[in-house]
Amino acid sequence: MSMSGEEEDREVLIPQNDTENPGGAHISVTSDLGFDGYKTKSKLYSLRNYKRYLVAIFTLPVVIAAILYLSMQGTFSYERVGVGLKIRSPVGDGVRESELRALYLLRQQNLGLSNLLGRSNSSSPGSDGNSSSSHGGAGARLVADVRDALIEQLRINREIQDVLLSTHRVGNVSAASGNSESLDLGGFYRMNRCKKVDLRFSDRKTLGWKPKKNKYLLAICVSGQMSNHLICLEKHMFFAATLGRVLVIPSLKVDYQYSRVLDIEHINDCLGREVVVPYEKFAESRKNRVRIDRFICYFSLPQHCYVDEEHLRKLKGLGVSMGKLESPWAEDVKKPNKKTIDDVKAKFSVDDDVIAIGDVFFADVDSEWVMQPGGPIAHKCKALIEPSQLILLTAQRFIQTFLGKDYISLHFRRHGFLKFCNVKRPSCFYPIPQAAECINRLAEKANAPVIYLSTDAAESETGLLQSLIQVNGNHIPLVKRPVRNSAEKWDALLYRHNLEGDPQVEAMLDKTICAMSSVFIGASGSTFTEDILRLRKDWGSASVCDEYLCQGEEPNFITGNE
């Protein structure tokens, strides 16, 4: 299914975030004359031996290449090698003989790597419970890194073997003469190496949200589509908490109908007090005589409060009166300055009952604090802004029906992206064959049976993409949400509550399914992707393999400008 118009052409792209390796660690070894210290040193010494062993084993491909070259000159002559392969070509065929010799060496390398992998599994520092926590934790991470490197080398080893064996096959029968089981890697190369990220929720820096009586901040969001508005709403919550005010959720007459995709009361439940209120309830409490006492614009350029005349007319149509728009500073939407929470307090702390500050989607206030897992506000839930319970349950039912526990999700943004991505340097719009190669690499690493596809691409593009998605010769299905079928019951909740066919509900459903996947591939510059990444961080589903499509690569072909 498409993303249902979630992001339109005029949307401003978000810069691709730099990624870090969460598994990296620095190891500090201190002297210790005790028995535990001796064991820790022994384990670290063993790790050094692993590294030396790895270096020795990884040089074997060079030896193999040399053998191939020399044998092509007629240097070697073998009739049989130790993996049970017999030469099926003429005796003088030096190339075939060298291939079999290379297979023999690869088999020896395979056995050595498998044994080393087994030792790393059984010799993780701290596994006996006696090593110090600091040394044990760092050592365990190092062993995990070594293990991942071993698995990758085993995969490459098997791939080389398959290539060499391909010239010794008769029909569908391998030259290994039924010995394929002996070449199996024990499942190691098929392991899912995409672990969950340790997000350290206990280390969060949080701000309490305790609104003062009868003090309100009216949220105004006009930039882009729903994903932009959700980011704007999240930042408004940060400002409301900073200023000690209740946040008023916009009316459906001037903005989206948030109650169809979000559970507003969930936010209040997470805080244990009323911190957000729908506009309709707020207006009723004011006897429908709503006035914005101070309209203090966060942005002054290109227009006050980043609010256009049409939105102001809609507010007045609701019966909202307001004074003159004022700006406490010169702040441009196109070039926002970094601000702190103290800057906000200094400029927006007033005693008026109802204030508004305009659209803050582009505001850059303590960004690291705001973007941390779980958000900047202290609460008892995983996330404050998350899908409604109906959408969440529907997503779970879809996953149980079509995907299962382990699946990759892909946000494949195409509509309008060609033009916008080519404005960026580097561009983020990839030819489908190149995109397929990037997806295949990650699919092999994640070892997932299916890929959930959230896209606005045409069938001509998704059909080609599907034909190119394969790992080890096996096609991996791209699963999209099907059109409604009364025989299927996974979407019954939406149907019963008259939510089916709503483009915003469908977009949030897509986000939810993507946020719950084992691994997520996003579209660089897309706020739809950024909102999924936020949910994955908040829910603890983020993986070390999560990345933007073809991250770090440039498109292998870029069109000229108009």
Coordinates of C-alpha atoms in Angstrom, one line a residue:
M1 CA 0.0 0.0 0.0
S2 CA 1.1 3.6 -0.5
M3 CA 1.9 6.0 2.3
S4 CA -1.4 7.7 1.4
G5 CA -0.1 11.1 0.6
E6 CA 1.9 11.3 3.9
E7 CA 4.5 13.6 2.4
E8 CA 4.0 15.9 -0.5
D9 CA 6.4 17.4 -3.0
R10 CA 6.9 20.7 -1.2
E11 CA 8.1 19.0 2.0
V12 CA 11.5 20.3 3.1
L13 CA 14.0 17.5 3.4
I14 CA 15.6 16.6 6.7
P15 CA 19.4 16.1 6.6
Q16 CA 20.6 12.6 7.1
N17 CA 21.7 11.9 10.6
D18 CA 25.2 10.7 11.2
T19 CA 25.2 7.2 12.5
E20 CA 27.3 5.7 15.3
N21 CA 28.3 2.2 16.2
P22 CA 26.5 1.6 19.5
G23 CA 28.6 -1.5 20.1
G24 CA 31.9 0.2 20.2
A25 CA 33.8 0.2 23.5
H26 CA 37.1 1.2 24.9
I27 CA 38.8 -1.4 27.1
S28 CA 40.9 -0.3 30.0
V29 CA 43.0 -3.1 31.7
T30 CA 44.3 -2.4 35.2
S31 CA 46.7 -4.6 37.2
D32 CA 45.2 -6.9 39.8
L33 CA 47.2 -9.4 41.8
G34 CA 44.0 -11.3 42.8
F35 CA 42.8 -14.5 41.2
D36 CA 39.9 -12.8 39.5
G37 CA 42.3 -10.3 37.9
Y38 CA 44.4 -13.2 36.7
K39 CA 41.4 -14.8 35.0
T40 CA 40.4 -11.5 33.4
K41 CA 43.9 -11.0 32.0
S42 CA 43.9 -14.6 30.8
K43 CA 40.6 -14.0 28.9
L44 CA 41.9 -10.8 27.3
Y45 CA 45.1 -12.6 26.4
S46 CA 42.9 -15.3 24.8
L47 CA 41.2 -12.5 22.8
R48 CA 44.6 -11.4 21.5
N49 CA 45.3 -14.9 20.4
Y50 CA 41.9 -14.9 18.6
K51 CA 43.0 -11.8 16.7
R52 CA 46.4 -13.4 15.7
Y53 CA 44.5 -16.5 14.6
L54 CA 42.1 -14.4 12.6
V55 CA 45.0 -12.6 10.8
A56 CA 46.6 -16.0 9.9
I57 CA 43.3 -17.4 8.6
F58 CA 42.3 -14.4 6.7
T59 CA 45.5 -14.6 4.6
L60 CA 44.3 -17.8 3.1
P61 CA 42.4 -16.2 0.3
V62 CA 45.6 -14.6 -0.9
V63 CA 47.2 -18.1 -1.0
I64 CA 44.2 -19.4 -2.9
A65 CA 44.5 -16.7 -5.5
A66 CA 48.2 -17.5 -5.9
I67 CA 47.4 -21.2 -6.4
L68 CA 44.8 -20.4 -9.0
Y69 CA 47.3 -18.2 -10.9
L70 CA 50.1 -20.8 -10.7
S71 CA 47.9 -23.7 -11.7
M72 CA 46.7 -21.8 -14.7
Q73 CA 50.4 -21.9 -15.8
G74 CA 50.3 -25.7 -15.3
T75 CA 52.2 -25.8 -12.0
F76 CA 49.8 -28.0 -10.0
S77 CA 48.2 -31.4 -10.8
Y78 CA 45.8 -33.0 -8.5
E79 CA 43.3 -35.9 -9.0
R80 CA 41.6 -35.8 -5.7
V81 CA 41.3 -33.4 -2.7
G82 CA 40.3 -33.9 0.9
V83 CA 36.7 -32.7 0.5
G84 CA 35.6 -35.7 -1.5
L85 CA 35.6 -33.9 -4.9
K86 CA 36.7 -35.8 -8.0
I87 CA 38.0 -34.1 -11.1
R88 CA 35.4 -34.3 -13.8
S89 CA 37.5 -32.6 -16.4
P90 CA 40.4 -33.9 -18.5
V91 CA 43.6 -34.6 -16.6
G92 CA 45.5 -31.7 -18.1
D93 CA 42.9 -29.2 -17.1
G94 CA 44.9 -27.1 -14.7
V95 CA 42.2 -24.6 -14.0
R96 CA 39.8 -27.2 -12.8
E97 CA 42.5 -28.7 -10.6
S98 CA 43.3 -25.4 -9.1
E99 CA 39.6 -24.8 -8.3
L100 CA 39.5 -28.1 -6.4
R101 CA 42.7 -27.2 -4.5
A102 CA 41.2 -23.9 -3.6
L103 CA 38.1 -25.7 -2.3
Y104 CA 40.3 -27.8 -0.1
L105 CA 42.0 -24.8 1.4
L106 CA 38.7 -23.1 1.9
R107 CA 37.3 -26.1 3.7
Q108 CA 40.3 -26.0 6.0
Q109 CA 39.7 -22.3 6.6
N110 CA 36.0 -23.1 7.2
L111 CA 36.9 -25.6 9.9
G112 CA 39.3 -23.3 11.6
L113 CA 36.9 -20.4 11.6
S114 CA 34.1 -22.6 12.9
N115 CA 36.3 -23.9 15.7
L116 CA 37.3 -20.4 16.6
L117 CA 33.7 -19.3 16.6
G118 CA 32.8 -22.1 19.0
R119 CA 35.7 -21.0 21.3
S120 CA 34.5 -17.4 21.3
N121 CA 31.0 -18.5 22.2
S122 CA 32.2 -20.5 25.2
S123 CA 35.0 -18.1 26.3
S124 CA 33.2 -14.8 26.6
P125 CA 34.7 -12.8 29.5
G126 CA 32.4 -12.7 32.5
S127 CA 30.7 -15.9 31.4
D128 CA 31.8 -17.7 34.6
G129 CA 30.5 -14.8 36.7
N130 CA 33.9 -14.2 38.3
S131 CA 35.3 -11.4 36.1
S132 CA 34.9 -7.8 37.1
S133 CA 31.9 -6.2 35.6
S134 CA 33.9 -3.5 33.8
H135 CA 36.4 -5.9 32.3
G136 CA 33.7 -8.5 31.7
G137 CA 31.4 -6.1 29.9
A138 CA 34.1 -4.7 27.7
G139 CA 35.5 -8.1 27.0
A140 CA 32.1 -9.5 26.1
R141 CA 31.6 -6.7 23.6
L142 CA 35.0 -7.4 22.1
V143 CA 34.1 -11.1 21.8
A144 CA 30.8 -10.2 20.2
D145 CA 32.7 -8.1 17.6
V146 CA 35.1 -10.9 16.9
R147 CA 32.2 -13.3 16.6
D148 CA 30.5 -11.1 14.1
A149 CA 33.7 -10.8 12.1
L150 CA 34.0 -14.6 12.1
I151 CA 30.5 -15.1 10.9
E152 CA 31.1 -12.7 8.1
Q153 CA 34.2 -14.5 7.0
L154 CA 32.4 -17.8 7.2
R155 CA 29.7 -16.4 4.9
I156 CA 32.4 -15.2 2.4
N157 CA 34.1 -18.5 2.6
R158 CA 30.8 -20.3 1.8
E159 CA 30.1 -17.9 -1.1
I160 CA 33.6 -18.6 -2.6
Q161 CA 33.0 -22.4 -2.2
D162 CA 29.7 -22.1 -4.0
V163 CA 31.3 -20.2 -6.9
L164 CA 34.0 -22.7 -7.3
L165 CA 31.6 -25.6 -7.0
S166 CA 29.4 -24.2 -9.7
T167 CA 31.9 -25.4 -12.4
H168 CA 31.7 -28.9 -11.0
R169 CA 28.0 -29.5 -11.1
V170 CA 26.2 -31.8 -13.5
G171 CA 22.6 -30.7 -13.8
N172 CA 21.4 -30.2 -10.2
V173 CA 23.9 -32.6 -8.7
S174 CA 27.0 -31.1 -7.0
A175 CA 30.5 -32.5 -7.6
A176 CA 30.6 -32.9 -3.9
S177 CA 28.9 -36.2 -4.4
G178 CA 26.4 -35.9 -1.6
N179 CA 29.0 -34.3 0.7
S180 CA 27.1 -31.0 0.8
E181 CA 26.3 -31.5 4.5
S182 CA 30.0 -31.6 5.3
L183 CA 30.3 -28.1 3.7
D184 CA 27.5 -26.7 5.9
L185 CA 28.5 -24.0 8.4
G186 CA 26.4 -25.2 11.2
G187 CA 24.0 -22.3 10.6
F188 CA 26.5 -19.7 11.7
Y189 CA 26.5 -17.7 8.5
R190 CA 22.7 -17.7 8.6
M191 CA 22.6 -16.1 12.1
N192 CA 20.8 -12.7 12.5
R193 CA 23.5 -10.3 13.4
C194 CA 21.2 -7.4 13.8
K195 CA 20.9 -7.0 17.6
K196 CA 18.8 -4.5 19.4
V197 CA 20.5 -1.2 20.4
D198 CA 21.2 -0.6 24.1
L199 CA 19.5 2.8 24.4
R200 CA 20.3 3.3 28.1
F201 CA 16.9 4.6 29.1
S202 CA 18.0 4.9 32.7
D203 CA 20.5 7.6 31.6
R204 CA 17.8 9.9 30.2
K205 CA 17.8 13.6 31.0
T206 CA 14.2 14.6 31.7
L207 CA 12.1 17.6 32.5
G208 CA 9.0 17.5 34.7
W209 CA 5.8 18.8 33.2
K210 CA 3.6 20.4 35.9
P211 CA 1.3 23.0 34.3
K212 CA 0.2 26.0 36.3
K213 CA -3.5 26.4 36.8
N214 CA -5.4 28.0 33.8
K215 CA -2.2 28.5 31.8
Y216 CA -2.3 27.3 28.2
L217 CA -0.1 27.1 25.1
L218 CA -2.1 26.8 21.9
A219 CA -0.3 24.5 19.5
I220 CA -0.1 25.7 15.9
C221 CA 1.4 23.4 13.2
V222 CA 1.2 24.3 9.5
S223 CA 4.4 22.9 7.9
G224 CA 4.1 19.9 5.5
Q225 CA 2.0 16.9 6.2
M226 CA 1.2 14.7 9.2
S227 CA 4.7 13.6 10.1
N228 CA 5.9 17.2 10.2
H229 CA 2.9 18.1 12.4
L230 CA 3.7 15.3 14.8
I231 CA 7.3 16.6 15.2
C232 CA 5.9 20.1 15.6
L233 CA 3.5 18.8 18.3
E234 CA 6.3 17.0 20.1
K235 CA 8.4 20.2 20.2
H236 CA 5.3 22.1 21.5
M237 CA 5.1 19.6 24.3
F238 CA 8.7 20.4 25.3
F239 CA 7.9 24.2 25.3
A240 CA 4.7 23.6 27.3
A241 CA 6.6 21.6 29.9
T242 CA 9.3 24.3 30.0
L243 CA 6.8 27.1 30.5
G244 CA 4.5 25.2 32.9
R245 CA 1.5 25.2 30.6
V246 CA -1.2 22.8 29.4
L247 CA -0.9 22.2 25.7
V248 CA -4.0 22.7 23.6
I249 CA -4.2 20.2 20.7
P250 CA -5.4 22.0 17.5
S251 CA -9.0 21.8 16.3
L252 CA -9.7 19.5 13.3
K253 CA -11.2 22.6 11.6
V254 CA -7.7 24.1 11.3
D255 CA -5.5 21.0 11.4
Y256 CA -5.6 17.2 11.2
Q257 CA -8.0 15.2 13.3
Y258 CA -5.4 13.9 15.7
S259 CA -7.9 11.8 17.7
R260 CA -8.1 9.4 14.8
V261 CA -4.4 8.5 14.9
L262 CA -3.3 9.4 18.5
D263 CA -4.7 8.6 21.9
I264 CA -4.7 12.0 23.5
E265 CA -5.6 10.7 27.0
H266 CA -2.6 8.3 26.8
I267 CA -0.3 11.4 27.1
N268 CA -2.2 12.5 30.3
D269 CA -2.1 9.0 31.7
C270 CA 1.7 8.8 31.2
L271 CA 2.2 12.0 33.2
G272 CA -0.5 11.3 35.8
R273 CA -2.1 14.7 35.3
E274 CA -3.8 16.7 32.6
V275 CA -1.1 18.2 30.4
V276 CA -2.8 18.1 27.0
V277 CA -6.4 19.0 26.2
P278 CA -8.3 18.9 22.9
Y279 CA -9.3 22.3 21.5
E280 CA -13.0 21.5 21.8
K281 CA -12.7 20.8 25.5
F282 CA -10.5 23.9 26.0
A283 CA -13.0 26.1 24.1
E284 CA -15.9 24.7 26.2
S285 CA -14.1 25.6 29.4
R286 CA -13.7 29.1 28.1
K287 CA -17.4 29.2 27.1
N288 CA -16.3 29.3 23.5
R289 CA -14.8 32.8 23.9
V290 CA -11.2 31.9 23.1
R291 CA -8.6 34.7 23.0
I292 CA -4.9 34.3 22.4
D293 CA -3.6 36.8 25.0
R294 CA -0.1 36.9 23.6
F295 CA 1.0 35.7 20.2
I296 CA 4.8 35.5 20.6
C297 CA 6.4 34.3 17.4
Y298 CA 9.3 31.8 17.7
F299 CA 10.1 32.5 14.0
S300 CA 10.0 36.0 12.6
L301 CA 11.1 35.2 9.1
P302 CA 10.0 34.7 6.3
Q303 CA 6.8 35.7 8.1
H304 CA 5.7 36.1 11.7
C305 CA 5.2 32.8 13.6
Y306 CA 5.6 30.9 10.3
V307 CA 1.8 31.1 10.0
D308 CA 0.2 32.1 6.7
E309 CA -2.9 34.3 6.2
E310 CA -5.1 31.2 5.5
H311 CA -4.4 29.7 8.8
L312 CA -5.0 32.9 10.6
R313 CA -8.4 33.1 8.9
K314 CA -9.2 29.6 10.0
L315 CA -8.4 30.5 13.6
K316 CA -10.6 33.5 13.5
G317 CA -13.3 31.3 11.9
L318 CA -13.3 29.3 15.1
G319 CA -14.0 32.4 17.0
V320 CA -10.4 32.8 18.2
S321 CA -9.4 36.5 18.8
M322 CA -5.8 37.6 19.0
G323 CA -3.7 40.6 19.3
K324 CA -0.7 41.7 17.2
L325 CA 1.9 39.1 16.4
E326 CA 5.2 39.9 18.1
S327 CA 8.7 38.6 17.8
P328 CA 11.2 38.5 20.7
W329 CA 14.1 37.8 18.4
A330 CA 15.1 37.6 14.7
E331 CA 14.8 33.9 13.8
D332 CA 14.6 32.6 10.2
V333 CA 12.9 29.3 9.4
K334 CA 15.5 28.6 6.7
K335 CA 18.5 29.2 9.0
P336 CA 17.4 28.4 12.6
N337 CA 19.9 29.1 15.3
K338 CA 20.6 26.7 18.1
K339 CA 18.8 27.6 21.2
T340 CA 18.6 26.3 24.8
I341 CA 15.8 25.8 27.2
D342 CA 17.0 28.8 29.1
D343 CA 16.6 30.9 25.9
V344 CA 13.0 29.8 25.7
K345 CA 12.3 30.6 29.3
A346 CA 13.8 34.0 28.9
K347 CA 11.7 35.0 25.9
F348 CA 8.4 33.2 26.4
S349 CA 7.8 33.2 30.1
V350 CA 4.8 35.5 30.5
D351 CA 1.9 35.6 32.9
D352 CA -0.8 35.7 30.3
D353 CA -3.4 32.8 30.4
V354 CA -3.3 31.8 26.8
I355 CA -0.3 32.2 24.5
A356 CA 0.8 30.9 21.1
I357 CA 4.2 30.8 19.5
G358 CA 3.4 29.5 16.0
D359 CA 4.8 26.6 14.1
V360 CA 8.0 25.3 15.7
F361 CA 8.8 22.4 13.3
F362 CA 12.2 23.9 12.4
A363 CA 13.0 25.1 15.9
D364 CA 16.5 23.8 17.1
V365 CA 16.2 23.8 20.9
D366 CA 18.4 21.4 22.9
S367 CA 18.1 18.9 20.0
E368 CA 20.1 16.1 21.6
W369 CA 17.8 16.3 24.7
V370 CA 14.6 16.5 22.6
M371 CA 15.7 13.5 20.4
Q372 CA 16.8 11.1 23.1
P373 CA 14.9 7.8 23.4
G374 CA 11.7 8.4 25.3
G375 CA 11.9 12.2 24.7
P376 CA 12.9 15.0 27.0
I377 CA 9.9 14.9 29.4
A378 CA 9.7 12.6 32.5
H379 CA 6.9 10.1 32.1
K380 CA 6.1 6.5 32.9
C381 CA 5.4 5.2 29.4
K382 CA 7.7 4.2 26.5
A383 CA 6.5 7.1 24.3
L384 CA 4.2 10.0 24.8
I385 CA 3.2 10.4 21.1
E386 CA 2.4 7.0 19.7
P387 CA -0.4 5.4 17.6
S388 CA -3.8 4.9 19.0
Q389 CA -4.7 1.6 20.6
L390 CA -6.9 0.6 17.6
I391 CA -4.0 1.2 15.2
L392 CA -1.5 -0.6 17.4
L393 CA -3.7 -3.7 17.7
T394 CA -4.4 -3.6 13.9
A395 CA -0.6 -3.5 13.2
Q396 CA -0.1 -6.5 15.6
R397 CA -2.8 -8.5 13.9
F398 CA -1.3 -7.7 10.4
I399 CA 2.2 -8.8 11.7
Q400 CA 0.8 -12.0 13.1
T401 CA -1.1 -12.7 9.8
F402 CA 1.5 -11.9 7.2
L403 CA 5.0 -11.2 8.7
G404 CA 5.8 -13.0 11.9
K405 CA 8.3 -11.9 14.5
D406 CA 11.4 -11.4 12.3
Y407 CA 11.0 -9.2 9.3
I408 CA 12.6 -6.2 7.7
S409 CA 10.6 -3.0 7.0
L410 CA 11.4 -0.7 4.1
H411 CA 10.2 2.8 3.6
F412 CA 10.7 3.2 -0.1
R413 CA 9.9 6.9 -0.8
R414 CA 9.7 7.7 -4.5
H415 CA 6.9 10.2 -5.3
G416 CA 8.4 13.7 -5.6
F417 CA 11.7 12.4 -4.3
L418 CA 13.6 12.4 -7.6
K419 CA 13.6 16.2 -7.8
F420 CA 14.1 16.9 -4.1
C421 CA 16.9 14.3 -3.6
N422 CA 18.8 15.6 -6.6
V423 CA 18.9 19.0 -4.9
K424 CA 20.8 17.4 -2.0
R425 CA 24.5 16.5 -2.1
P426 CA 24.8 13.6 -2.3
S427 CA 21.5 12.7 -3.8
C428 CA 19.2 10.2 -2.0
F429 CA 17.3 8.9 -5.1
Y430 CA 18.7 5.6 -6.2
P431 CA 18.1 3.5 -9.4
I432 CA 16.1 0.5 -8.5
P433 CA 18.9 -2.1 -9.3
Q434 CA 21.3 -0.2 -7.0
A435 CA 18.6 0.1 -4.3
A436 CA 18.0 -3.7 -4.6
E437 CA 21.7 -4.4 -4.0
C438 CA 21.7 -2.3 -0.9
I439 CA 18.6 -4.1 0.4
N440 CA 20.0 -7.5 -0.4
R441 CA 23.1 -6.9 1.6
L442 CA 21.1 -6.0 4.7
A443 CA 18.6 -8.8 4.1
E444 CA 21.4 -11.3 4.1
K445 CA 22.8 -9.8 7.4
A446 CA 19.4 -9.7 9.1
N447 CA 18.4 -13.2 7.8
A448 CA 14.7 -12.2 7.7
P449 CA 12.2 -14.2 5.6
V450 CA 10.1 -11.2 4.4
I451 CA 10.3 -7.5 3.9
Y452 CA 7.4 -5.2 4.7
L453 CA 7.2 -2.5 2.0
S454 CA 5.8 1.0 2.8
T455 CA 5.9 3.0 -0.4
D456 CA 4.3 5.4 -2.7
A457 CA 6.0 3.9 -5.7
A458 CA 4.2 2.7 -8.8
E459 CA 3.8 -1.0 -9.5
S460 CA 6.3 -0.7 -12.3
E461 CA 9.0 0.2 -9.8
T462 CA 8.0 -2.2 -7.0
G463 CA 7.6 -5.0 -9.5
L464 CA 11.2 -4.5 -10.7
L465 CA 12.4 -4.2 -7.1
Q466 CA 10.7 -7.4 -6.1
S467 CA 12.4 -9.3 -9.0
L468 CA 15.8 -8.2 -7.8
I469 CA 15.5 -8.9 -4.1
Q470 CA 17.2 -12.2 -3.3
V471 CA 19.7 -13.7 -1.0
N472 CA 21.7 -16.8 -1.9
G473 CA 19.5 -17.3 -4.9
N474 CA 16.3 -17.2 -3.0
H475 CA 13.8 -14.4 -3.6
I476 CA 12.5 -12.6 -0.5
P477 CA 8.9 -11.5 -0.7
L478 CA 8.0 -7.8 -0.5
V479 CA 4.8 -7.6 1.5
K480 CA 2.4 -4.7 1.2
R481 CA -0.9 -4.2 3.0
P482 CA -3.6 -5.7 0.7
V483 CA -6.8 -4.0 -0.3
R484 CA -9.7 -4.7 2.1
N485 CA -11.1 -8.2 1.9
S486 CA -14.0 -9.2 4.1
A487 CA -12.5 -12.7 4.4
E488 CA -9.5 -11.2 6.2
K489 CA -10.0 -10.1 9.8
W490 CA -6.7 -8.4 10.7
D491 CA -8.2 -4.9 9.9
A492 CA -11.6 -5.6 11.4
L493 CA -11.1 -3.0 14.2
L494 CA -10.5 -0.2 11.8
Y495 CA -13.6 -1.2 9.8
R496 CA -15.9 -1.4 12.8
H497 CA -14.8 2.0 14.0
N498 CA -15.1 3.6 10.6
L499 CA -11.4 4.3 10.3
E500 CA -10.8 2.3 7.1
G501 CA -9.8 4.3 4.1
D502 CA -8.6 7.3 6.1
P503 CA -5.2 8.2 4.6
Q504 CA -3.8 9.5 7.9
V505 CA -4.8 6.3 9.7
E506 CA -3.2 4.2 6.9
A507 CA 0.0 6.2 7.2
M508 CA 0.1 5.7 10.9
L509 CA -0.6 2.0 10.5
D510 CA 2.4 1.8 8.1
K511 CA 4.6 3.6 10.6
T512 CA 3.5 1.3 13.4
I513 CA 4.3 -1.9 11.3
C514 CA 7.7 -0.4 10.4
A515 CA 8.5 0.6 13.9
M516 CA 7.9 -3.0 15.2
S517 CA 10.2 -4.7 12.7
S518 CA 13.5 -6.4 13.5
V519 CA 15.4 -4.1 11.1
F520 CA 14.3 -0.9 9.4
I521 CA 15.5 0.7 6.1
G522 CA 14.5 4.3 5.8
A523 CA 14.5 7.1 3.3
S524 CA 17.0 9.8 4.0
G525 CA 15.4 13.2 4.3
S526 CA 11.9 11.9 4.9
T527 CA 10.0 13.0 8.0
F528 CA 7.9 9.8 7.6
T529 CA 11.2 7.9 8.2
E530 CA 12.2 10.1 11.0
D531 CA 9.0 9.5 12.9
I532 CA 9.5 5.8 12.5
L533 CA 13.0 6.0 13.9
R534 CA 11.6 8.0 16.8
L535 CA 9.1 5.3 17.6
R536 CA 11.8 2.6 17.3
K537 CA 14.0 4.4 19.8
D538 CA 11.1 5.0 22.2
W539 CA 9.8 1.4 22.0
G540 CA 13.3 -0.1 22.2
S541 CA 13.0 -1.9 18.8
A542 CA 15.9 0.0 17.2
S543 CA 18.5 -2.3 15.7
V544 CA 22.2 -1.9 15.1
C545 CA 21.4 -2.6 11.4
D546 CA 18.8 0.2 11.0
E547 CA 20.0 2.5 8.2
Y548 CA 18.9 4.8 5.4
L549 CA 18.6 3.1 2.0
C550 CA 22.1 2.8 0.5
Q551 CA 23.5 4.8 3.4
G552 CA 27.0 6.1 2.6
E553 CA 26.6 5.5 -1.2
E554 CA 25.9 7.9 -4.0
P555 CA 23.5 7.0 -6.8
N556 CA 25.4 5.4 -9.7
F557 CA 23.5 7.7 -12.1
I558 CA 22.1 11.2 -11.6
T559 CA 20.0 13.1 -14.1
G560 CA 20.8 16.6 -15.2
N561 CA 18.9 19.7 -14.0
E562 CA 15.9 21.1 -15.7

